[in-house]
Amino acid sequence: MTPIRTERLILRNWEERDRALFHRINSDERVMEFFPFRRDRATADAMMDEFRSWIAEDGYGFAAAEIAATGECIGFVGLLETDHVPSLPAGTIEIGWRLAPEYWGKGYVTEAAEAWLAYGFDTLGVNEIVSFAVADNHRSTAVMKRLGMSADPASDFDHPDIPDSHPALKRHVLYRLSAEDWRARKKAAG
């Protein structure tokens, strides 16, 4: 993938130097609050390798987010084809993110996500991008709203990969953003 630069970030493929951070964000109790599992180092390494491979093949994915001024990797933000939502057609593009807690509340996810929305709509030419989260994950749904995404309660779903042992994590809310609405929002912003 060609790295994407924003005002403060570089969005790029994963590098060997990112392994410790990738493991940390996938095992941290606060970051993984709305997930039923924590990844050990071997599982996190395998997942990072999978992400890196997808990005190399497709040119996009859940990519590393790096602070441009320091070179410090802070987590990931990106686009990915999703097959998790039973009501959506195959090939639907989702936008997602996960940052280390010390970088929360600084606008990094919104900044990176705006760049990924532009990539999805302008470069990939998709008609819609979705996002979803556990219903109680208000931090993520707040980002979705800031991005101009709209809730679609009729498409909320029980995530098929969440085991019955974690009923509070099963229900997911779905947000949508059409290319048309995104372009109208950009035009209105001037």
PDB file of C-alpha atoms in Angstrom, residues 15 28 32 36 66 79-80 92 96-97 100 127 139 152 155-156 173:
ATOM      1  CA  GLU A  15       6.285  -3.440  10.074  1.00  0.00           C
ATOM      2  CA  ASP A  28      -5.188  -4.743  26.892  1.00  0.00           C
ATOM      3  CA  MET A  32     -10.569  -5.138  24.365  1.00  0.00           C
ATOM      4  CA  PRO A  36     -14.767 -11.771  24.484  1.00  0.00           C
ATOM      5  CA  GLU A  66       1.793   6.152  13.066  1.00  0.00           C
ATOM      6  CA  LEU A  79     -11.037  -0.461   5.679  1.00  0.00           C
ATOM      7  CA  LEU A  80     -11.760  -4.147   5.284  1.00  0.00           C
ATOM      8  CA  THR A  92     -19.327  -4.817   1.983  1.00  0.00           C
ATOM      9  CA  GLY A  96     -12.690   0.008  11.928  1.00  0.00           C
ATOM     10  CA  TRP A  97     -10.078   1.062  14.453  1.00  0.00           C
ATOM     11  CA  ALA A 100      -3.689   2.120  22.572  1.00  0.00           C
ATOM     12  CA  ASN A 127     -21.072   3.212  -2.756  1.00  0.00           C
ATOM     13  CA  ARG A 139     -16.663   5.597  22.291  1.00  0.00           C
ATOM     14  CA  ASP A 152     -29.491   1.718  10.973  1.00  0.00           C
ATOM     15  CA  SER A 155     -29.754  -3.810  10.589  1.00  0.00           C
ATOM     16  CA  ASP A 156     -28.467  -4.219  14.157  1.00  0.00           C
ATOM     17  CA  VAL A 173     -25.249  -1.685  16.214  1.00  0.00           C
TER      18      VAL A 173
END
